[in-house]
Coordinates of C-alpha atoms in Angstrom, one line a residue:
M145 CA -22.2 0.2 17.3
P146 CA -20.9 2.8 19.4
L147 CA -18.7 1.2 22.4
E148 CA -20.0 1.5 26.2
D149 CA -18.5 4.3 28.0
G150 CA -15.7 3.3 29.7
D151 CA -14.4 1.0 27.0
P152 CA -10.6 1.2 25.9
V153 CA -11.1 2.3 22.4
G154 CA -10.6 6.0 22.2
P155 CA -12.7 8.2 19.8
R156 CA -9.4 8.9 17.9
G157 CA -7.1 6.1 18.3
R158 CA -3.9 8.2 17.9
Q159 CA -0.6 6.4 18.2
V160 CA 0.8 7.0 21.8
N161 CA 4.3 5.3 22.0
G162 CA 3.9 3.2 19.0
E163 CA 0.5 1.8 20.1
V164 CA -3.0 2.9 19.5
S165 CA -4.6 4.8 22.2
G166 CA -7.0 2.8 24.3
V167 CA -6.1 -0.4 22.5
P168 CA -3.8 -2.1 25.1
R169 CA -2.1 -5.1 24.2
L170 CA -2.9 -7.6 26.6
R171 CA -2.4 -11.4 27.0
G172 CA -0.8 -13.2 24.2
M173 CA -2.8 -16.1 22.8
G174 CA -0.2 -17.7 21.2
D175 CA 2.1 -17.8 18.1
P176 CA -0.4 -19.4 15.4
S177 CA 2.5 -20.5 13.3
L178 CA 0.9 -19.2 10.2
R179 CA 4.1 -17.7 8.4
D180 CA 4.1 -18.5 4.8
T181 CA 0.8 -19.8 5.1
T182 CA -1.1 -19.0 1.8
A183 CA -4.7 -17.7 1.6
P184 CA -7.0 -20.6 2.7
A185 CA -9.2 -22.1 0.0
G186 CA -12.7 -21.0 -0.4
S187 CA -12.1 -17.5 1.8
R188 CA -13.6 -14.2 0.8
T189 CA -10.7 -12.0 0.3
D190 CA -11.9 -11.6 -3.3
A191 CA -15.0 -9.8 -1.7
M192 CA -13.1 -8.1 0.9
A193 CA -10.0 -6.8 -1.1
E194 CA -10.7 -6.4 -4.7
G195 CA -14.1 -4.8 -4.6
W196 CA -16.7 -3.3 -2.1
E197 CA -20.4 -3.4 -1.8
P198 CA -22.8 -1.7 -0.2
G199 CA -22.8 -4.4 2.4
P200 CA -19.7 -5.8 4.4
A201 CA -17.7 -8.8 3.1
R202 CA -18.4 -11.8 5.5
G203 CA -16.0 -14.7 6.2
D204 CA -17.2 -17.8 7.9
G205 CA -13.7 -17.2 10.0
D206 CA -14.4 -14.4 11.6
V207 CA -15.2 -14.7 15.5
T208 CA -15.7 -12.7 18.4
P209 CA -12.9 -11.8 20.9
G210 CA -14.7 -14.9 23.0
G211 CA -14.0 -17.0 20.1
A212 CA -17.6 -17.6 19.4
P213 CA -18.6 -17.4 15.3
E214 CA -20.3 -14.2 14.8
R215 CA -23.3 -14.2 12.6
A216 CA -24.8 -12.1 9.9
G217 CA -27.0 -9.1 11.2
Q218 CA -24.7 -8.6 14.4
P219 CA -23.8 -4.8 15.3
E220 CA -20.2 -4.9 13.7
E221 CA -21.5 -5.8 10.3
A222 CA -24.2 -3.2 10.6
L223 CA -21.3 -0.7 11.0
M224 CA -20.0 -1.6 7.9
T225 CA -23.3 -1.7 6.1
E226 CA -24.2 1.9 7.2
L227 CA -20.8 3.2 6.3
S228 CA -20.8 1.5 2.7
E229 CA -24.2 3.1 2.0
L230 CA -22.8 6.4 2.9
V231 CA -19.7 5.9 0.3
Q232 CA -21.8 4.2 -2.2
K233 CA -23.9 7.5 -2.2
V234 CA -20.9 9.6 -2.6
V235 CA -19.6 7.6 -5.3
K236 CA -22.6 7.4 -7.3
S237 CA -23.3 11.0 -7.4
S238 CA -19.4 11.9 -8.6
S239 CA -18.6 12.2 -12.2
W240 CA -16.0 10.2 -14.2
W241 CA -13.6 12.8 -13.9
E242 CA -13.8 12.9 -10.0
R243 CA -13.7 8.6 -9.9
H244 CA -11.2 7.9 -12.8
G245 CA -10.2 11.2 -14.9
L246 CA -8.1 13.1 -12.3
D247 CA -5.7 10.2 -11.5
I248 CA -5.3 9.2 -15.3
S249 CA -4.4 12.8 -16.1
I250 CA -1.9 12.9 -13.0
L251 CA -0.3 9.4 -14.8
A252 CA -0.8 11.2 -18.4
C253 CA 1.1 14.4 -17.1
S254 CA 4.1 12.0 -15.9
F255 CA 4.7 10.4 -19.3
L256 CA 4.5 13.9 -20.9
L257 CA 7.2 14.9 -18.6
L258 CA 9.5 12.0 -19.8
P259 CA 11.1 13.7 -22.9
A260 CA 11.8 16.8 -20.8
G261 CA 13.5 14.9 -18.2
F262 CA 16.0 13.0 -20.6
L263 CA 16.6 16.1 -22.6
C264 CA 17.9 17.8 -19.5
L265 CA 20.2 15.1 -18.9
Q266 CA 22.1 16.2 -21.9
S267 CA 23.5 19.1 -20.1
A268 CA 26.8 19.3 -18.9
Q269 CA 25.8 21.8 -16.2
A270 CA 24.7 20.8 -12.9
I271 CA 21.4 22.6 -12.4
P272 CA 19.8 21.2 -15.8
F273 CA 21.2 17.8 -15.0
L274 CA 19.7 17.7 -11.6
A275 CA 16.5 18.8 -12.9
G276 CA 16.5 15.9 -15.2
V277 CA 17.2 13.4 -12.5
L278 CA 14.6 14.8 -10.3
T279 CA 12.3 14.7 -12.9
L280 CA 12.7 10.9 -14.3
G281 CA 12.6 10.0 -10.5
V282 CA 9.5 11.5 -9.8
V283 CA 7.8 10.1 -13.0
H284 CA 9.3 6.7 -12.3
H285 CA 7.8 6.6 -9.1
T286 CA 4.4 8.1 -10.1
L287 CA 4.3 5.3 -12.6
T288 CA 5.5 2.4 -10.5
V289 CA 3.9 3.2 -7.3
K290 CA 0.8 5.0 -8.0
G291 CA 0.1 3.8 -11.4
S292 CA 0.6 0.1 -10.0
H293 CA -0.9 0.5 -7.1
L294 CA -4.2 1.8 -8.9
A295 CA -4.1 -0.9 -11.5
S296 CA -3.7 -3.7 -8.9
H297 CA -7.1 -2.7 -7.6
N298 CA -8.4 -2.4 -11.0
A299 CA -9.1 1.5 -9.9
L300 CA -8.2 3.3 -13.2
T301 CA -11.2 1.9 -15.1
E302 CA -14.5 0.2 -14.6
S303 CA -13.9 -2.3 -17.5
K304 CA -12.1 -5.4 -16.1
S305 CA -10.5 -6.0 -19.9
W306 CA -8.9 -2.8 -19.8
G307 CA -7.9 -3.1 -16.2
K308 CA -5.7 -6.3 -16.9
V309 CA -4.3 -3.8 -19.6
W310 CA -3.2 -1.3 -17.5
A311 CA -2.1 -3.9 -14.9
I312 CA 0.6 -5.4 -17.0
F313 CA 1.6 -2.2 -18.1
F314 CA 2.3 -0.4 -15.0
I315 CA 3.1 -3.3 -13.0
E316 CA 5.3 -5.6 -15.4
L317 CA 6.5 -3.0 -18.0
C318 CA 7.3 -0.2 -15.6
S319 CA 7.7 -1.8 -12.2
A320 CA 9.3 -5.0 -13.4
F321 CA 6.9 -7.5 -11.3
T322 CA 4.6 -9.9 -12.2
V323 CA 1.0 -8.9 -12.3
E324 CA -0.2 -12.3 -10.7
Q325 CA 1.9 -12.4 -7.8
A326 CA 1.8 -8.7 -7.1
T327 CA -2.0 -9.1 -7.1
Y328 CA -2.1 -12.2 -4.9
N329 CA 0.2 -10.6 -2.5
H330 CA -1.0 -7.0 -2.1
V331 CA -4.9 -7.5 -2.8
K332 CA -5.8 -10.8 -1.6
I333 CA -3.3 -11.2 1.3
H334 CA -2.4 -7.9 2.5
H335 CA -5.6 -6.4 2.1
G336 CA -8.0 -9.5 2.9
Y337 CA -5.6 -10.2 6.1
T338 CA -4.3 -6.6 7.2
N339 CA -2.4 -7.1 10.3
I340 CA -3.4 -10.7 10.6
I341 CA -0.1 -12.8 11.9
G342 CA 1.4 -14.6 9.1
L343 CA -0.6 -13.5 6.5
G344 CA -1.0 -9.7 6.1
D345 CA 1.2 -8.6 8.9
S346 CA 4.0 -6.8 6.7
S347 CA 6.4 -9.2 7.8
T348 CA 7.8 -9.2 4.0
W349 CA 9.1 -5.7 4.8
K350 CA 11.4 -6.7 7.6
L351 CA 15.0 -7.8 7.5
P352 CA 15.9 -8.5 10.9
F353 CA 19.6 -9.2 9.9
L354 CA 20.0 -5.1 9.2
N355 CA 20.4 -2.7 11.9
R356 CA 18.1 0.2 12.2
Y357 CA 20.1 2.9 10.6
V358 CA 21.1 0.5 7.6
Y359 CA 17.3 -0.7 7.1
M360 CA 15.8 2.8 7.3
F361 CA 18.7 5.1 5.4
I362 CA 20.8 2.8 3.1
A363 CA 19.2 -0.2 2.4
P364 CA 16.0 1.4 0.6
L365 CA 18.9 2.5 -2.3
A366 CA 18.8 -1.2 -3.2
V367 CA 15.1 -1.3 -4.1
P368 CA 15.6 -0.8 -7.8
I369 CA 17.6 -3.8 -8.0
L370 CA 16.1 -6.4 -5.8
T371 CA 12.6 -5.6 -7.0
P372 CA 13.4 -7.4 -10.3
L373 CA 15.1 -9.9 -8.3
V374 CA 12.4 -11.0 -6.0
A375 CA 10.1 -10.6 -9.1
L376 CA 12.3 -13.4 -11.0
D377 CA 12.1 -15.6 -7.9
L378 CA 8.3 -15.3 -7.8
L379 CA 7.9 -16.3 -11.3
R380 CA 8.5 -20.1 -10.2
N381 CA 4.8 -19.9 -8.7
V382 CA 2.9 -18.8 -12.3
E383 CA 2.2 -20.4 -15.4
W384 CA 5.0 -20.2 -18.2
K385 CA 2.8 -17.9 -20.3
A386 CA 2.7 -15.5 -17.5
A387 CA 6.4 -15.9 -16.8
L388 CA 7.4 -15.6 -20.4
R389 CA 5.2 -12.3 -20.7
T390 CA 6.7 -10.8 -17.6
L391 CA 10.1 -11.4 -18.3
C392 CA 9.4 -10.0 -21.8
C393 CA 8.0 -6.7 -20.3
M394 CA 10.7 -6.5 -17.7
F395 CA 13.1 -6.6 -20.4
L396 CA 11.4 -4.0 -22.4
G397 CA 11.1 -1.8 -19.7
F398 CA 14.9 -1.8 -18.5
Y399 CA 15.8 -1.5 -22.5
C400 CA 13.7 1.4 -23.1
H401 CA 15.3 3.2 -20.1
Y402 CA 18.7 2.5 -20.9
W403 CA 18.3 3.1 -24.8
L404 CA 16.8 6.4 -24.0
L405 CA 19.7 7.4 -21.6
L406 CA 22.3 6.4 -24.2
H407 CA 20.5 7.8 -27.4
V408 CA 18.6 10.7 -26.1
S409 CA 20.5 11.9 -23.2
G410 CA 23.8 11.2 -24.7
F411 CA 25.3 9.0 -21.8
Q412 CA 28.9 7.8 -23.3
S413 CA 29.4 4.7 -21.6
P414 CA 26.5 1.7 -20.1
W415 CA 28.1 1.8 -17.0
S416 CA 27.4 5.8 -16.7
A417 CA 23.6 4.8 -18.0
L418 CA 23.3 2.2 -15.4
L419 CA 24.2 4.4 -12.5
C420 CA 21.7 7.0 -13.7
M421 CA 19.0 4.6 -13.8
L422 CA 19.9 3.2 -10.2
L423 CA 19.6 7.0 -9.4
T424 CA 16.5 8.1 -10.7
R425 CA 14.8 4.8 -9.9
S426 CA 15.9 5.2 -6.0
L427 CA 15.1 8.7 -5.6
L428 CA 12.2 8.2 -3.5
A429 CA 13.0 4.6 -2.4
H430 CA 13.1 5.9 1.3
P431 CA 9.7 7.3 1.6
Y432 CA 8.5 4.1 -0.2
I433 CA 10.0 1.7 2.1
H434 CA 9.1 3.9 5.0
V435 CA 5.6 4.5 4.2
N436 CA 4.9 0.6 3.8
I437 CA 6.0 0.1 7.5
F438 CA 4.7 3.4 9.2
Q439 CA 0.9 2.5 8.3
H440 CA 0.7 -0.8 9.6
I441 CA 3.6 -2.0 12.0
G442 CA 3.6 -0.9 15.2
L443 CA -0.2 -1.2 15.2
P444 CA -2.3 -4.0 16.7
M445 CA -1.9 -7.5 15.2
F446 CA -4.3 -10.3 15.5
A447 CA -4.6 -14.0 15.3
A448 CA -5.9 -15.3 12.1
D449 CA -8.8 -17.5 14.2
R450 CA -9.4 -14.4 16.6
K451 CA -9.5 -11.7 14.1
P452 CA -12.3 -8.8 14.5
K453 CA -14.8 -7.8 11.8
R454 CA -13.5 -6.1 8.8
I455 CA -14.4 -2.2 9.9
H456 CA -12.5 -3.2 13.4
L457 CA -9.7 -4.5 11.7
M458 CA -9.1 -1.6 9.3
S459 CA -9.8 1.0 11.6
L460 CA -7.3 -0.8 14.2
G461 CA -4.7 -1.9 11.6
V462 CA -4.1 1.0 9.5
L463 CA -2.9 4.6 9.7
N464 CA -3.0 7.7 7.5
L465 CA 0.1 10.3 7.3
P466 CA -0.3 14.0 6.7
R467 CA -0.7 15.2 3.2
N468 CA 2.4 15.7 1.0
A469 CA 2.6 17.3 -2.2
L470 CA 5.4 15.4 -3.5
L471 CA 4.1 12.0 -2.2
D472 CA 0.6 12.8 -3.2
W473 CA 1.6 13.0 -6.6
T474 CA 3.9 10.0 -7.1
F475 CA 2.3 7.8 -4.4
G476 CA -1.4 8.9 -4.3
H477 CA -3.6 9.7 -1.6
S478 CA -4.5 6.1 -0.7
L479 CA -1.1 5.2 0.4
I480 CA -0.5 8.4 2.0
S481 CA -3.4 10.2 3.8
C482 CA -6.1 8.0 2.8
H483 CA -4.9 4.8 3.9
V484 CA -7.5 3.9 6.2
E485 CA -10.3 4.8 3.3
H486 CA -8.6 2.5 0.9
H487 CA -8.4 -0.3 3.2
L488 CA -12.1 0.1 3.7
F489 CA -13.2 0.3 0.1
P490 CA -9.8 -0.7 -2.0
S491 CA -11.5 -0.4 -5.5
L492 CA -11.8 3.4 -5.3
S493 CA -9.3 5.8 -6.8
D494 CA -6.8 7.8 -5.0
N495 CA -9.1 10.8 -5.7
M496 CA -12.2 9.1 -4.6
C497 CA -10.5 8.0 -1.4
L498 CA -9.6 11.6 -0.6
K499 CA -13.3 12.7 -1.4
I500 CA -14.9 10.2 1.1
K501 CA -12.1 10.8 3.9
P502 CA -14.2 13.6 5.7
I503 CA -17.4 11.0 5.7
V504 CA -15.1 8.0 6.9
S505 CA -13.2 9.9 9.2
Q506 CA -16.3 11.2 10.9
Y507 CA -18.0 8.1 10.8
L508 CA -15.6 6.2 12.7
K509 CA -15.2 9.0 15.4
Q510 CA -19.0 9.1 15.7
K511 CA -19.0 5.2 16.5
K512 CA -15.9 5.7 18.7
L513 CA -13.8 3.7 16.6
P514 CA -10.1 4.4 16.1
Y515 CA -8.9 6.7 13.2
N516 CA -5.2 6.3 13.3
E517 CA -3.1 9.6 12.3
D518 CA 0.6 10.4 12.8
T519 CA 3.2 12.4 11.4
Y520 CA 5.8 11.2 9.0
S521 CA 8.3 12.3 11.6
S522 CA 6.9 11.3 14.7
R523 CA 6.4 7.5 13.2
L524 CA 10.3 7.9 11.8
W525 CA 11.4 8.5 15.4
L526 CA 9.4 5.9 16.6
F527 CA 10.9 3.2 14.4
L528 CA 14.4 4.3 15.0
Q529 CA 13.6 4.2 18.8
R530 CA 11.7 0.5 18.8
Y531 CA 13.2 -0.9 15.6
E532 CA 14.2 -4.2 17.7
E533 CA 10.7 -4.4 19.0
L534 CA 9.2 -3.6 15.8
M535 CA 11.1 -4.9 12.8
V536 CA 13.2 -7.6 14.5
H537 CA 11.0 -9.6 17.1
A538 CA 7.6 -10.9 16.4
P539 CA 4.8 -8.7 17.1
P540 CA 2.6 -9.3 20.2
I541 CA -1.1 -10.4 19.3
T542 CA -3.9 -7.8 20.2
E543 CA -6.8 -8.8 22.4
L544 CA -9.4 -6.5 21.5
V545 CA -11.3 -5.4 24.4
G546 CA -14.8 -3.7 24.8
I547 CA -16.3 -4.7 21.4
Q548 CA -19.4 -6.5 22.6

C-alpha cells in the first residue's frame, strides 16, 4: 500500500552514503545471536525462495514493526499479491524462447567457444594467447556463475528432473560445489532470509581479518582455490552418496580442464597448465566478489523476529547495478541489473527478470517503496570508504518506520 505523506521511505530509495534514502537506521534492537543458525523447521523458505505463486509467501514468523503478528489480508500481503498477478500475466504471455530459450542459447554458445579458446592457447604469440585466456575465462564464469545460478533456482527448465541434472552439471561438474549445500545456502537461506541478521545477511562473504585493499583487490584471485576447499568442508553435512557424487564430478571437471590444456593447448608442464587454469578461473573473480557484496551489504538489516513482509524485505534489502555487456553475459541479468526482480521472483530466468523489470520498478515506485539502484564505481568507492563499518563490524539492525 502507498505510505502516507511524510513517511520516511522515499519513492526511489537510492543509496545515499551507503544507506537507503529515507530509511534511517534508528534504535538498535539488540543482537539476536543468530549466527550459524540453520533455517527453522517448518519455515516457508521453500515457497519464498524456490518458486513464486500469484499470492505472497506467508510465514508465521512475520511481524509488524510493533511486534504484533500480521494476519493474511493485510495491505503488505495485498501488495505482493497484486505485483505477482501483474508478473504472472507477463510470464504466461511469454514464449518458451523468452522464458528459457535465450538463456539456454547463451550457455550453449559458451560451450561452442571452448574449442576456440583451447586452440588459441597453442599460439606462441601474445595476442592469440591472451584471446584464448579471455575466451576461456568468460566461458568459465558464464557456466559457473550464470549456469549454476539459474540451475540452483530450476530456472533453466520447467522439468524438475532435468533441473536436477542441470544443477549437478553446472554446480558440481563446472563449479566444484555440492548441489545440496549450494541450494540450501543460496536458495533457502539467502533468498528466504535476505538481510536477516545471522541468516541471510551475506556474512559468509566477510573476511574481517583482511584489510580493505587485500579483500577488494587481491583476495578474489584465490576464489578458484577456496571454492573447492569450502565445498569439501561442506561435504560433511550431506549424505555419503551425495558426497561421493560431488567428489566424482569435482574431479572430472578439474581433470578435463587440465587434460585439455596439456593435450589440446600443448602446455609442456603440469605447473604451467595449472597456472593457466588459475588465471582463466580467476579472470572475473573481482566482479564476482564485488557484485555479491555490493547488492546487499550496506542496505538495511533486520532481526529475524522483527522482519518486514516479503515485498518490503526485498525492496529494502536488494540493489540493482547498471547493465554491463560483459557481466550481463557471464553473470546474468538476475545478478546485475535485475537483482531486485530476481529476489522477488527467484524462479524466473535472467531474460524474464529483464522483461518484468519495468513492471516491478514502476510498481514499487508507484507504491512509494524503495527501488535501489547504484553504479558499480559508486558502490566500490563506498566499500573502500566504509569497509570497517560494512565488512568488519556487525551491521546495525534497521527498525522500519512508516509501514502501517
